[in-house]
Coordinates of C-alpha atoms in Angstrom, one line a residue:
Chain A
X1 CA 22.6 -9.3 21.6
X2 CA 19.3 -8.5 22.8
X3 CA 16.1 -10.7 21.5
X4 CA 16.1 -8.6 18.2
X5 CA 16.3 -11.2 15.4
X6 CA 16.0 -8.9 12.5
X7 CA 16.8 -5.2 12.3
X8 CA 16.7 -3.0 9.1
X9 CA 17.6 0.8 9.1
X10 CA 16.8 2.7 6.2
X11 CA 17.2 -0.3 4.0
X12 CA 17.1 0.7 0.3
X13 CA 17.5 -1.3 -3.0
X14 CA 17.5 0.0 -6.4
X15 CA 17.6 -1.7 -9.7
X16 CA 18.8 0.8 -11.9
X17 CA 16.3 3.8 -11.8
X18 CA 13.7 1.7 -10.1
X19 CA 13.5 1.5 -6.4
X20 CA 12.6 -1.9 -5.3
X21 CA 12.8 -1.1 -1.6
X22 CA 12.7 2.4 -0.2
X23 CA 14.2 3.1 3.6
X24 CA 12.8 0.2 5.1
X25 CA 12.8 0.0 9.0
X26 CA 11.9 -3.2 10.2
X27 CA 12.3 -5.2 13.6
X28 CA 11.5 -8.6 14.3
X29 CA 11.8 -10.1 18.0
X30 CA 12.6 -13.3 18.9
X31 CA 9.8 -15.7 18.9
X32 CA 7.4 -13.9 16.6
X33 CA 5.7 -14.6 13.6
X34 CA 5.9 -11.5 11.6
X35 CA 3.9 -11.3 8.2
X36 CA 5.1 -9.2 5.2
X37 CA 2.2 -8.1 3.4
X38 CA 1.6 -6.5 -0.1
X39 CA 0.8 -6.8 -3.6
X40 CA 3.1 -8.5 -6.0
X41 CA 6.1 -6.4 -6.7
X42 CA 5.8 -4.6 -3.4
X43 CA 9.5 -5.3 -2.6
X44 CA 8.8 -8.1 -0.2
X45 CA 11.2 -10.7 -1.9
X46 CA 14.0 -8.2 -2.5
X47 CA 13.8 -7.4 1.3
X48 CA 14.1 -11.2 2.0
X49 CA 17.2 -11.6 -0.5
X50 CA 18.9 -8.8 1.3
X51 CA 18.0 -10.4 4.5
X52 CA 19.7 -13.5 3.3
X53 CA 22.8 -12.0 1.8
X54 CA 21.8 -13.1 -1.8
X55 CA 21.3 -9.4 -2.9
X56 CA 23.4 -6.4 -1.6
X57 CA 21.4 -3.5 -0.5
X58 CA 22.3 -0.1 -2.3
X59 CA 22.2 1.6 1.2
X60 CA 21.2 1.4 4.6
X61 CA 21.8 -1.7 7.2
X62 CA 20.6 -5.1 7.8
X63 CA 21.4 -7.2 10.8
X64 CA 20.1 -10.6 11.1
X65 CA 20.6 -12.3 14.5
X66 CA 23.3 -9.5 14.8
X67 CA 25.1 -10.3 11.8
X68 CA 25.5 -8.6 8.5
X69 CA 24.3 -10.7 5.8
X70 CA 26.6 -9.0 3.3
X71 CA 29.8 -9.5 5.2
X72 CA 29.1 -12.5 7.1
X73 CA 26.8 -14.7 4.7
X74 CA 28.0 -18.1 5.6
X75 CA 27.0 -17.4 9.4
X76 CA 23.6 -15.8 8.6
X77 CA 22.8 -18.6 6.0
X78 CA 23.7 -21.4 8.5
X79 CA 21.3 -19.9 11.1
X80 CA 18.3 -18.8 8.8
X81 CA 16.2 -21.2 6.8
X82 CA 14.6 -19.9 3.6
X83 CA 11.7 -21.3 1.9
X84 CA 11.4 -19.7 -1.7
X85 CA 8.2 -19.2 -3.3
X86 CA 7.4 -22.3 -5.3
X87 CA 10.5 -24.2 -3.8
X88 CA 12.2 -26.4 -6.5
X89 CA 13.6 -29.8 -5.8
X90 CA 15.8 -32.4 -7.8
X91 CA 13.0 -34.3 -9.2
X92 CA 15.1 -37.4 -10.1
X93 CA 16.3 -37.8 -6.4
X94 CA 14.3 -39.0 -3.5
X95 CA 13.0 -36.9 -0.7
X96 CA 15.8 -38.3 1.5
X97 CA 18.4 -37.8 -1.2
X98 CA 17.3 -34.3 -1.5
X99 CA 17.6 -33.6 2.2
X100 CA 21.0 -35.5 2.1
X101 CA 22.3 -32.8 -0.3
X102 CA 21.1 -29.7 1.6
X103 CA 22.5 -31.4 4.8
X104 CA 26.1 -31.8 3.2
X105 CA 26.0 -28.3 2.0
X106 CA 25.5 -27.3 5.6
X107 CA 28.3 -29.4 6.6
X108 CA 26.4 -31.8 8.7
X109 CA 28.1 -35.2 8.9
X110 CA 27.1 -38.7 9.6
X111 CA 26.0 -40.3 12.1
X112 CA 24.1 -36.8 13.0
X113 CA 23.1 -36.5 9.3
X114 CA 20.8 -39.3 9.3
X115 CA 19.4 -38.5 12.6
X116 CA 18.6 -35.0 11.6
X117 CA 17.1 -36.2 8.2
X118 CA 14.8 -38.8 9.8
X119 CA 13.9 -36.1 12.5
X120 CA 13.0 -33.4 9.9
X121 CA 10.7 -36.1 7.8
X122 CA 9.1 -37.2 10.9
X123 CA 8.3 -33.7 12.0
X124 CA 6.8 -32.7 8.4
X125 CA 5.0 -36.1 8.2
X126 CA 6.8 -37.5 5.1
X127 CA 8.6 -40.5 6.6
X128 CA 6.4 -42.9 4.7
X129 CA 7.4 -41.3 1.2
X130 CA 10.7 -40.6 2.3
X131 CA 12.3 -43.0 -0.6
X132 CA 10.0 -41.8 -3.3
X133 CA 11.1 -39.6 -6.1
X134 CA 10.3 -36.0 -5.5
X135 CA 8.7 -36.1 -9.2
X136 CA 5.6 -37.8 -7.6
X137 CA 4.8 -35.4 -4.8
X138 CA 1.7 -33.3 -4.6
X139 CA 2.2 -29.6 -3.9
X140 CA 1.5 -29.9 -0.3
X141 CA 3.9 -32.7 0.2
X142 CA 6.6 -30.5 -1.7
X143 CA 6.1 -27.8 0.4
X144 CA 6.6 -29.9 3.8
X145 CA 9.5 -31.3 2.1
X146 CA 10.8 -27.7 1.7
X147 CA 10.2 -27.1 5.4
X148 CA 12.0 -30.3 6.3
X149 CA 15.0 -29.1 4.2
X150 CA 15.1 -25.9 6.8
X151 CA 14.5 -28.0 9.8
X152 CA 17.4 -29.8 9.0
X153 CA 19.9 -27.0 9.7
X154 CA 18.0 -26.4 12.9
X155 CA 17.6 -22.8 12.3
X156 CA 16.7 -19.8 14.6
X157 CA 15.1 -18.0 11.9
X158 CA 12.9 -19.0 9.1
X159 CA 12.0 -16.9 6.0
X160 CA 9.1 -18.1 3.7
X161 CA 8.1 -16.4 0.6
X162 CA 4.5 -16.8 -0.3
X163 CA 4.6 -20.3 1.4
X164 CA 0.8 -21.0 0.8
X165 CA 0.5 -19.9 -2.8
X166 CA -1.2 -22.6 -5.0
X167 CA -1.8 -25.0 -2.1
X168 CA -5.5 -26.3 -1.7
X169 CA -7.2 -25.4 1.4
X170 CA -6.7 -28.7 3.1
X171 CA -3.0 -28.4 2.5
X172 CA -2.8 -24.9 3.6
X173 CA -4.6 -26.0 7.2
X174 CA -1.9 -28.5 7.8
X175 CA 0.8 -26.0 6.6
X176 CA -0.4 -23.2 8.8
X177 CA -0.6 -26.0 11.8
X178 CA 3.1 -26.8 11.0
X179 CA 4.0 -23.1 11.3
X180 CA 2.2 -22.9 14.8
X181 CA 4.2 -25.7 15.7
X182 CA 7.7 -24.4 14.6
X183 CA 6.7 -21.2 16.6
X184 CA 5.9 -23.3 19.8
X185 CA 9.6 -24.6 19.3
X186 CA 10.9 -21.0 19.6
X187 CA 11.7 -20.2 16.2
X188 CA 11.3 -16.8 14.7
X189 CA 9.4 -16.9 11.4
X190 CA 9.3 -14.4 8.7
X191 CA 6.3 -14.9 6.4
X192 CA 5.4 -13.1 3.2
X193 CA 2.4 -13.3 1.4
X194 CA -0.6 -11.5 -0.2
X195 CA -3.4 -14.1 1.1
X196 CA -4.4 -12.2 4.0
X197 CA -6.7 -14.7 5.9
X198 CA -3.8 -17.1 6.1
X199 CA -1.4 -14.5 7.3
X200 CA -3.8 -13.3 10.0
X201 CA -4.5 -16.8 11.2
X202 CA -0.7 -17.3 12.2
X203 CA 1.0 -13.9 12.3
X204 CA 1.6 -11.9 15.7
X205 CA 2.6 -8.9 13.9
X206 CA 2.2 -7.6 10.4
X207 CA 3.7 -5.1 7.9
X208 CA 2.0 -3.8 4.9
X209 CA 4.1 -3.1 2.0
X210 CA 3.6 -0.7 -0.6
X211 CA 5.8 0.5 -3.6
X212 CA 8.8 -0.6 -1.6
X213 CA 7.9 1.2 1.6
X214 CA 6.3 -0.1 4.8
X215 CA 3.3 1.8 5.1
X216 CA 1.9 0.0 8.1
X217 CA 2.9 -2.3 10.8
X218 CA 1.4 -3.6 14.0
X219 CA -0.8 -6.3 15.2
X220 CA -4.0 -7.0 13.0
X221 CA -6.0 -5.2 15.7
X222 CA -4.0 -2.1 15.7
X223 CA -4.2 -2.0 11.8
X224 CA -7.7 -2.4 11.9
X225 CA -8.1 0.4 14.4
X226 CA -6.0 2.9 12.4
X227 CA -7.2 1.9 9.0
X228 CA -10.6 1.5 9.5
X229 CA -11.2 4.0 12.3
X230 CA -12.4 1.6 14.9
X231 CA -15.4 0.6 12.9
X232 CA -17.5 -2.2 14.5
X233 CA -20.0 -3.8 12.4
X234 CA -22.7 -5.4 14.5
X235 CA -25.4 -7.6 13.1
X236 CA -28.9 -7.3 15.1
X237 CA -31.8 -9.5 14.5
X238 CA -34.8 -8.2 16.2
X239 CA -38.7 -8.2 16.3
X240 CA -40.1 -4.9 17.1
X241 CA -40.4 -2.5 14.1
X242 CA -39.4 1.1 14.2
X243 CA -39.3 1.4 17.6
X244 CA -36.2 -0.8 17.7
X245 CA -34.7 0.9 14.9
X246 CA -35.0 4.3 16.9
X247 CA -33.6 2.9 19.9
X248 CA -30.7 1.8 18.0
X249 CA -30.0 5.0 16.2
X250 CA -30.2 6.8 19.5
X251 CA -27.4 4.9 21.0
X252 CA -24.3 7.1 21.2
X253 CA -21.1 5.8 19.0
X254 CA -23.4 4.5 16.6
X255 CA -22.6 6.0 13.2
X256 CA -25.1 4.3 11.1
X257 CA -28.2 1.8 11.1
X258 CA -29.3 0.2 8.2
X259 CA -32.5 -1.9 8.4
X260 CA -33.7 -5.1 6.2
X261 CA -36.9 -6.5 7.6
X262 CA -35.9 -7.7 11.2
X263 CA -32.2 -7.3 10.4
X264 CA -30.3 -4.5 11.0
X265 CA -26.6 -3.5 10.3
X266 CA -25.2 -1.3 13.0
X267 CA -21.8 0.5 12.2
X268 CA -20.6 1.7 15.7
X269 CA -17.1 3.3 17.0
X270 CA -17.2 0.6 19.9
X271 CA -18.6 -2.8 20.7
X272 CA -21.8 -2.0 21.5
X273 CA -23.6 -5.3 21.7
X274 CA -24.3 -5.3 25.6
X275 CA -25.9 -1.8 25.3
X276 CA -28.1 -2.9 21.9
X277 CA -29.1 -6.1 23.6
X278 CA -30.5 -3.8 26.5
X279 CA -31.9 -1.1 24.3
X280 CA -33.8 -3.6 22.2
X281 CA -35.6 -5.5 25.1
X282 CA -36.4 -1.8 26.7
X283 CA -37.9 -0.6 23.4
X284 CA -40.1 -3.9 23.8
X285 CA -38.5 -5.9 20.9
X286 CA -37.5 -9.5 20.9
X287 CA -33.7 -9.8 20.4
X288 CA -33.2 -13.0 18.1
X289 CA -29.6 -12.7 17.2
X290 CA -26.5 -10.4 17.8
X291 CA -23.2 -10.7 16.5
X292 CA -20.1 -8.5 15.7
X293 CA -17.6 -8.9 12.8
X294 CA -14.0 -9.1 14.0
X295 CA -11.9 -6.7 11.9
X296 CA -10.3 -8.9 9.3
X297 CA -7.2 -7.9 7.4
X298 CA -9.0 -8.3 4.2
X299 CA -10.9 -5.4 5.0
X300 CA -7.9 -3.4 6.3
X301 CA -6.1 -4.1 3.0
X302 CA -8.9 -3.2 0.8
X303 CA -9.8 -0.2 2.6
X304 CA -6.1 0.9 2.8
X305 CA -5.8 0.7 -0.7
X306 CA -9.0 2.4 -1.5
X307 CA -7.8 5.5 0.2
X308 CA -4.0 4.6 -0.3
X309 CA -3.5 7.8 -2.0
X310 CA -5.0 10.0 1.0
X311 CA -2.6 7.7 3.5
X312 CA 0.6 7.9 1.2
X313 CA -0.1 11.6 1.5
X314 CA -0.3 11.6 5.4
X315 CA 2.5 9.0 6.0
Chain B
X1 CA 29.9 -10.1 -2.7
X2 CA 32.0 -9.4 -5.3
X3 CA 31.3 -5.6 -4.8
X4 CA 32.3 -6.2 -1.0
X5 CA 35.7 -7.8 -1.9
X6 CA 36.8 -4.7 -4.4
X7 CA 36.2 -2.2 -1.7
X8 CA 38.8 -2.9 0.8
X9 CA 40.6 -5.8 2.3
X10 CA 38.9 -5.0 5.7
X11 CA 35.7 -6.0 4.1
X12 CA 36.8 -9.6 3.1
X13 CA 34.1 -12.1 3.2
X14 CA 34.1 -14.6 5.8
X15 CA 35.1 -18.2 5.5
X16 CA 36.5 -20.2 2.6
X17 CA 34.9 -19.9 -0.9
X18 CA 35.3 -23.7 -1.1
X19 CA 33.0 -24.5 1.8
X20 CA 30.5 -27.1 0.4
X21 CA 32.5 -27.7 -2.7
X22 CA 32.9 -31.7 -2.2
X23 CA 29.4 -31.8 -1.6
X24 CA 28.2 -30.3 -5.0
X25 CA 31.2 -32.3 -6.7
X26 CA 29.9 -35.7 -5.2
X27 CA 26.0 -34.8 -5.9
X28 CA 26.7 -33.5 -9.5
X29 CA 29.0 -36.6 -10.3
X30 CA 26.6 -38.9 -9.0
X31 CA 23.7 -37.0 -11.3
X32 CA 25.9 -37.0 -14.3
X33 CA 27.0 -40.7 -14.1
X34 CA 23.5 -42.0 -13.9
X35 CA 21.8 -39.7 -16.1
X36 CA 20.5 -40.8 -19.5
X37 CA 22.1 -38.6 -21.8
X38 CA 25.4 -39.6 -20.5
X39 CA 24.8 -43.1 -20.9
X40 CA 23.4 -42.6 -24.4
X41 CA 26.8 -40.6 -25.3
X42 CA 29.1 -43.3 -23.6
X43 CA 27.3 -45.8 -25.5
X44 CA 28.0 -43.9 -28.7
X45 CA 31.8 -43.6 -27.8
X46 CA 32.0 -47.2 -26.7
X47 CA 30.4 -48.2 -30.0
X48 CA 32.8 -46.3 -32.3
X49 CA 35.9 -47.3 -30.0
X50 CA 35.0 -51.0 -30.6
X51 CA 34.3 -50.7 -34.4
X52 CA 37.1 -48.6 -35.2
X53 CA 39.7 -50.4 -33.1
X54 CA 38.6 -53.5 -34.2
X55 CA 38.9 -52.5 -37.7
X56 CA 42.3 -51.2 -37.1
X57 CA 43.4 -54.4 -35.3
X58 CA 42.2 -56.2 -38.4
X59 CA 44.2 -54.3 -40.6
X60 CA 47.4 -54.4 -38.2
X61 CA 47.3 -57.7 -38.1
X62 CA 46.9 -58.3 -41.8
X63 CA 50.1 -56.1 -42.2
X64 CA 52.0 -58.0 -39.5
X65 CA 55.5 -58.8 -40.1
X66 CA 56.3 -55.5 -41.1
X67 CA 58.3 -54.0 -38.3
X68 CA 56.6 -51.4 -36.4
X69 CA 57.5 -50.5 -33.0
X70 CA 54.3 -48.7 -32.1
X71 CA 51.7 -51.1 -32.9
X72 CA 49.4 -50.0 -30.0
X73 CA 49.5 -46.2 -31.2
X74 CA 48.5 -47.4 -34.6
X75 CA 45.2 -48.9 -32.8
X76 CA 43.9 -45.2 -32.6
X77 CA 45.2 -43.9 -35.7
X78 CA 44.6 -46.8 -38.5
X79 CA 41.7 -46.1 -40.3
X80 CA 40.0 -48.7 -42.5
X81 CA 37.5 -47.6 -45.1
X82 CA 34.5 -46.5 -44.8
X83 CA 35.5 -45.8 -41.1
X84 CA 37.8 -43.0 -40.1
X85 CA 40.3 -43.6 -37.4
X86 CA 39.3 -43.5 -33.4
X87 CA 41.1 -40.2 -32.9
X88 CA 39.0 -38.7 -35.7
X89 CA 35.8 -39.8 -33.9
X90 CA 37.1 -38.5 -30.7
X91 CA 37.6 -35.1 -32.1
X92 CA 34.0 -35.0 -32.9
X93 CA 32.5 -37.0 -29.7
X94 CA 34.4 -35.5 -26.9
X95 CA 33.0 -31.7 -27.4
X96 CA 29.3 -33.4 -27.9
X97 CA 29.8 -35.2 -24.5
X98 CA 31.1 -32.3 -22.9
X99 CA 28.6 -30.1 -24.2
X100 CA 25.7 -32.6 -23.1
X101 CA 27.2 -32.5 -19.6
X102 CA 26.9 -28.9 -19.1
X103 CA 24.6 -27.1 -21.1
X104 CA 21.7 -27.1 -18.4
X105 CA 24.1 -26.8 -15.4
X106 CA 23.2 -23.4 -14.1
X107 CA 20.0 -22.6 -16.1
X108 CA 18.6 -26.0 -15.2
X109 CA 18.9 -25.2 -11.4
X110 CA 17.4 -22.1 -12.1
X111 CA 14.4 -23.4 -14.1
X112 CA 14.0 -26.0 -11.6
X113 CA 13.8 -23.3 -8.9
X114 CA 16.4 -25.0 -6.7
X115 CA 19.2 -22.3 -7.4
X116 CA 17.9 -19.7 -4.8
X117 CA 17.5 -22.6 -2.4
X118 CA 21.0 -24.0 -2.7
X119 CA 22.5 -20.4 -2.4
X120 CA 20.6 -19.9 0.5
X121 CA 22.7 -22.8 2.2
X122 CA 25.9 -21.9 4.1
X123 CA 28.1 -22.0 0.6
X124 CA 29.3 -19.0 -1.8
X125 CA 28.6 -19.2 -5.4
X126 CA 32.2 -20.2 -6.0
X127 CA 31.8 -23.5 -4.7
X128 CA 28.4 -24.2 -6.8
X129 CA 30.1 -23.2 -10.0
X130 CA 33.5 -24.7 -9.5
X131 CA 31.8 -28.0 -8.1
X132 CA 29.8 -28.4 -11.1
X133 CA 32.7 -28.1 -13.3
X134 CA 35.0 -30.4 -11.3
X135 CA 32.1 -32.9 -11.6
X136 CA 32.1 -32.6 -15.1
X137 CA 35.7 -32.7 -15.8
X138 CA 35.7 -35.7 -13.3
X139 CA 33.2 -37.4 -15.3
X140 CA 35.0 -36.9 -18.5
X141 CA 38.0 -38.1 -17.1
X142 CA 36.2 -41.2 -15.8
X143 CA 34.6 -41.9 -19.0
X144 CA 37.5 -41.3 -21.4
X145 CA 40.1 -43.4 -19.1
X146 CA 37.3 -46.3 -19.1
X147 CA 37.5 -46.3 -22.8
X148 CA 41.2 -46.0 -23.0
X149 CA 41.6 -49.0 -20.9
X150 CA 38.9 -51.1 -23.0
X151 CA 41.0 -50.1 -26.0
X152 CA 44.2 -51.1 -24.3
X153 CA 42.4 -54.5 -23.3
X154 CA 41.3 -55.0 -26.8
X155 CA 44.8 -54.2 -28.3
X156 CA 46.2 -57.0 -26.0
X157 CA 43.6 -59.5 -27.1
X158 CA 43.9 -58.7 -30.5
X159 CA 47.5 -58.0 -31.2
X160 CA 48.9 -60.3 -28.4
X161 CA 51.9 -57.9 -27.4
X162 CA 51.9 -55.5 -24.3
X163 CA 52.5 -51.6 -25.0
X164 CA 56.0 -50.6 -24.4
X165 CA 56.8 -47.9 -21.8
X166 CA 57.5 -45.3 -24.6
X167 CA 53.6 -45.9 -25.7
X168 CA 52.4 -46.0 -22.5
X169 CA 53.7 -42.5 -21.7
X170 CA 52.4 -41.3 -25.1
X171 CA 49.1 -42.8 -24.6
X172 CA 48.8 -41.2 -21.0
X173 CA 49.8 -37.7 -22.2
X174 CA 47.1 -37.9 -25.0
X175 CA 44.6 -39.1 -22.7
X176 CA 45.4 -36.1 -20.6
X177 CA 45.1 -33.8 -23.4
X178 CA 41.7 -35.2 -24.7
X179 CA 40.6 -34.6 -21.2
X180 CA 41.5 -30.8 -21.3
X181 CA 40.2 -30.7 -24.9
X182 CA 36.8 -31.7 -23.3
X183 CA 37.4 -29.1 -20.7
X184 CA 37.3 -26.4 -22.9
X185 CA 33.6 -27.5 -24.1
X186 CA 32.6 -27.9 -20.8
X187 CA 33.6 -24.5 -19.9
X188 CA 31.9 -23.3 -22.9
X189 CA 28.7 -25.0 -22.4
X190 CA 28.8 -24.0 -18.6
X191 CA 29.1 -20.5 -19.8
X192 CA 26.1 -20.4 -22.1
X193 CA 24.3 -22.2 -19.3
X194 CA 24.8 -19.1 -17.4
X195 CA 24.1 -16.6 -20.1
X196 CA 21.1 -18.3 -21.4
X197 CA 17.9 -19.0 -19.4
X198 CA 16.7 -21.8 -21.6
X199 CA 18.9 -25.0 -21.8
X200 CA 18.0 -25.6 -25.3
X201 CA 19.2 -22.2 -26.3
X202 CA 22.2 -22.9 -24.5
X203 CA 22.9 -26.4 -26.3
X204 CA 22.2 -24.8 -29.4
X205 CA 24.8 -21.9 -29.1
X206 CA 27.5 -24.3 -27.5
X207 CA 26.8 -26.7 -30.8
X208 CA 26.9 -23.8 -33.0
X209 CA 30.5 -22.7 -31.8
X210 CA 31.5 -26.5 -32.1
X211 CA 30.3 -26.5 -35.6
X212 CA 31.8 -23.4 -36.6
X213 CA 35.3 -24.5 -35.3
X214 CA 34.8 -27.9 -37.0
X215 CA 33.5 -27.0 -40.2
X216 CA 33.8 -23.1 -41.2
X217 CA 37.2 -22.2 -39.2
X218 CA 39.5 -24.0 -41.5
X219 CA 38.0 -22.1 -44.6
X220 CA 37.7 -18.7 -43.0
X221 CA 41.3 -19.0 -41.6
X222 CA 42.6 -19.8 -45.1
X223 CA 40.6 -16.9 -46.7
X224 CA 41.6 -14.5 -43.7
X225 CA 45.4 -15.5 -44.3
X226 CA 45.1 -14.9 -48.1
X227 CA 43.6 -11.6 -47.7
X228 CA 45.7 -10.3 -44.9
X229 CA 49.0 -11.6 -46.2
X230 CA 48.9 -11.9 -50.1
X231 CA 51.4 -14.0 -51.6
X232 CA 52.4 -13.1 -55.2
X233 CA 53.8 -15.8 -57.2
X234 CA 57.5 -16.5 -56.9
X235 CA 57.8 -14.5 -53.5
X236 CA 58.6 -17.3 -51.1
X237 CA 59.2 -15.4 -48.1
X238 CA 55.4 -13.9 -48.6
X239 CA 54.4 -17.5 -49.1
X240 CA 55.9 -18.6 -46.0
X241 CA 54.2 -15.7 -44.0
X242 CA 50.9 -16.5 -45.5
X243 CA 51.2 -20.1 -44.4
X244 CA 52.3 -19.2 -41.1
X245 CA 49.4 -16.8 -40.6
X246 CA 47.0 -19.4 -41.7
X247 CA 48.5 -21.9 -39.4
X248 CA 48.1 -19.2 -36.4
X249 CA 44.6 -18.7 -37.3
X250 CA 43.8 -22.3 -37.3
X251 CA 45.5 -22.9 -34.0
X252 CA 42.9 -20.7 -32.5
X253 CA 40.6 -23.7 -32.9
X254 CA 40.7 -26.3 -30.3
X255 CA 39.9 -28.8 -32.8
X256 CA 43.1 -27.9 -34.6
X257 CA 45.2 -27.9 -31.2
X258 CA 43.6 -31.3 -30.6
X259 CA 44.2 -32.9 -33.8
X260 CA 48.0 -31.8 -34.1
X261 CA 48.4 -33.3 -30.6
X262 CA 47.0 -36.5 -31.7
X263 CA 49.3 -36.3 -34.6
X264 CA 52.6 -35.8 -32.7
X265 CA 51.9 -37.9 -29.9
X266 CA 50.5 -40.9 -31.8
X267 CA 53.0 -40.7 -34.9
X268 CA 56.4 -40.7 -33.4
X269 CA 57.8 -40.1 -36.7
X270 CA 56.1 -36.5 -36.6
X271 CA 59.1 -34.0 -35.7
X272 CA 57.4 -30.8 -36.2
X273 CA 53.9 -29.3 -36.3
X274 CA 54.5 -26.4 -38.6
X275 CA 56.0 -26.0 -41.8
X276 CA 59.5 -27.6 -42.2
X277 CA 61.8 -26.1 -44.6
X278 CA 64.3 -28.7 -46.3
X279 CA 67.2 -27.0 -44.9
X280 CA 65.8 -27.6 -41.4
X281 CA 65.9 -31.2 -42.1
X282 CA 69.7 -31.4 -42.9
X283 CA 71.1 -34.2 -41.5
X284 CA 67.8 -35.6 -40.2
X285 CA 67.2 -39.3 -40.7
X286 CA 63.4 -39.2 -42.1
X287 CA 61.1 -41.5 -40.7
X288 CA 63.1 -42.0 -37.2
X289 CA 60.7 -41.8 -34.2
X290 CA 61.2 -39.0 -31.5
X291 CA 61.5 -40.1 -28.0
X292 CA 58.3 -39.5 -26.2
X293 CA 59.7 -36.8 -24.3
X294 CA 60.6 -34.9 -27.4
X295 CA 57.0 -35.2 -28.7
X296 CA 55.6 -34.0 -25.1
X297 CA 57.7 -30.9 -25.5
X298 CA 56.6 -30.4 -29.3
X299 CA 52.8 -30.6 -27.9
X300 CA 53.5 -28.5 -24.7
X301 CA 52.3 -25.4 -26.2
X302 CA 49.1 -27.0 -27.3
X303 CA 48.5 -28.4 -24.0
X304 CA 49.0 -24.9 -22.4
X305 CA 46.8 -23.5 -24.8
X306 CA 43.9 -26.1 -24.2
X307 CA 44.4 -25.5 -20.3
X308 CA 44.5 -21.8 -20.5
X309 CA 41.3 -21.5 -22.9
X310 CA 39.6 -23.8 -20.3
X311 CA 40.5 -21.5 -17.5
X312 CA 39.6 -18.2 -19.4
X313 CA 36.0 -19.5 -20.4
X314 CA 35.4 -20.7 -16.5
X315 CA 36.8 -17.4 -15.4
X316 CA 34.3 -15.4 -17.6
X317 CA 31.4 -17.6 -16.6
X318 CA 32.5 -17.3 -12.9
X319 CA 32.4 -13.3 -13.1
X320 CA 28.9 -13.4 -15.0
X321 CA 27.6 -15.8 -12.4
X322 CA 28.8 -13.9 -9.4
X323 CA 27.1 -10.9 -10.6
X324 CA 23.7 -12.7 -11.7
X325 CA 20.8 -11.9 -9.7
X326 CA 19.2 -15.1 -8.3
X327 CA 15.8 -13.9 -8.0
X328 CA 13.1 -15.6 -10.4

């Protein structure tokens, strides 16, 4: 077995006439954080359920850690942690009791069991509320308890479905930190979300889902390159009037310049900040500010779905 | 998974379907035994047990001196106005207790969003469903046994005589049947908890079935028997046929089976549970008790029927649950 953790080949799932997942090909390698992106109903959750053997594929093949989830579900589920969207708990039990049940289902016995529970609680920062009923927990705490339930089985792969949905910004930040910690300990993570900034913040690679197909795949930079056509938006603040504007327009690779008083927005095919600085000075202007927008996933996403029809035709 | 199994033996599933079963049983039983609804129902049953058994023992003491070999059994069956006997109450309360235990067992997990999480652990669905059922049955058995022991204790105090071996055997068999009578309603409520997403709907459906069998089935069975097997006046054979059909129909109801078992086990003088023709009583001494073994034989078909119905209901639920999509 190589370092491939998830491998899907032409994976298809149909519910009656509706095709939820359509010939999906996906490879995730060890130690990666892979983001599944896409609007609700794009097939993300169905894909996850097939990875766990909770739903059977209509056709195609899945391999998780080299195992077939439909035929070896117990081995797969013993090695893979799954955090469903809005994970539920037995509210009348305490955090520790919830963890105890999950550990028992995983066949973990005392004294290992207590040790793992305490470690997991420590790692997600819930040790001080371990004996409180889950009923009283905030959303952020519940989400962290969900992670603790996964950590207890010491998984090689963690699959999270919309993990940051309905968390407040502070809880999201803490949660993303937790994900980075997990990655640092060598765990592969598959994350599904439609909250793009968060995905961008932690994912090494992303796959964009649309109507059951994965339409784009790669790092955020690669996607930007492909969808935005390598557009850079450079903000220039300079005094010097028309001479500066003319100098900017004269630069090669500049697509468009729009002026607003002493502020200019330059759209270019490359990062021209150095050239722009030189030109402004040469044109006798005073350079006051210069910055470039890093391509954001939001933009890629919006742009993709704007011209979605055109892309679908090409893909 | 069910798909995989039906294809070929080569695609057998890995591991045992019972992995994690005892973890589920332990957790569910702890939940049941500490839940508020269980305590309310137990209190209710205890109250009826105290009331009816106390009333019965008062009656029995008043009638002391009349030689009766089965005083202890009378504790269950003696009624004093306005209360019915304890067995009468049991016929009503055991189904309620069972329904209360199971009506939200699967859809509750679903609505709590714990189902997909639990099924993502290395266990099969079999273990979850069977674990919940066994925990329910275990809880019922525990509660009923405790009540039995209490009644026997009260009997010892009130009557001052120990139960004979014969009586003990009869009471134990009756206890066993009562547990399985509860098992039917447990399996039914669990089935509804798989079919209906709302626990309230599942509870209502189960209670509707219970009401149907308690109140209406007797009337319907008699109507059906009269329509399907009309007996013109004077035709004795037709009348016998009609009565037997009616008996057959009423025995489709678990309530009838249970009350017949109660009758036969707690009244040793009962020799048959169908119609008895005078010719069959030839040479019999009326009123002489049957040995416990014979009474058990008499109720054996009932026990088989109750257990079989429990298994069938559970199997239907099992198939439905295996085919259910877990996604919310």
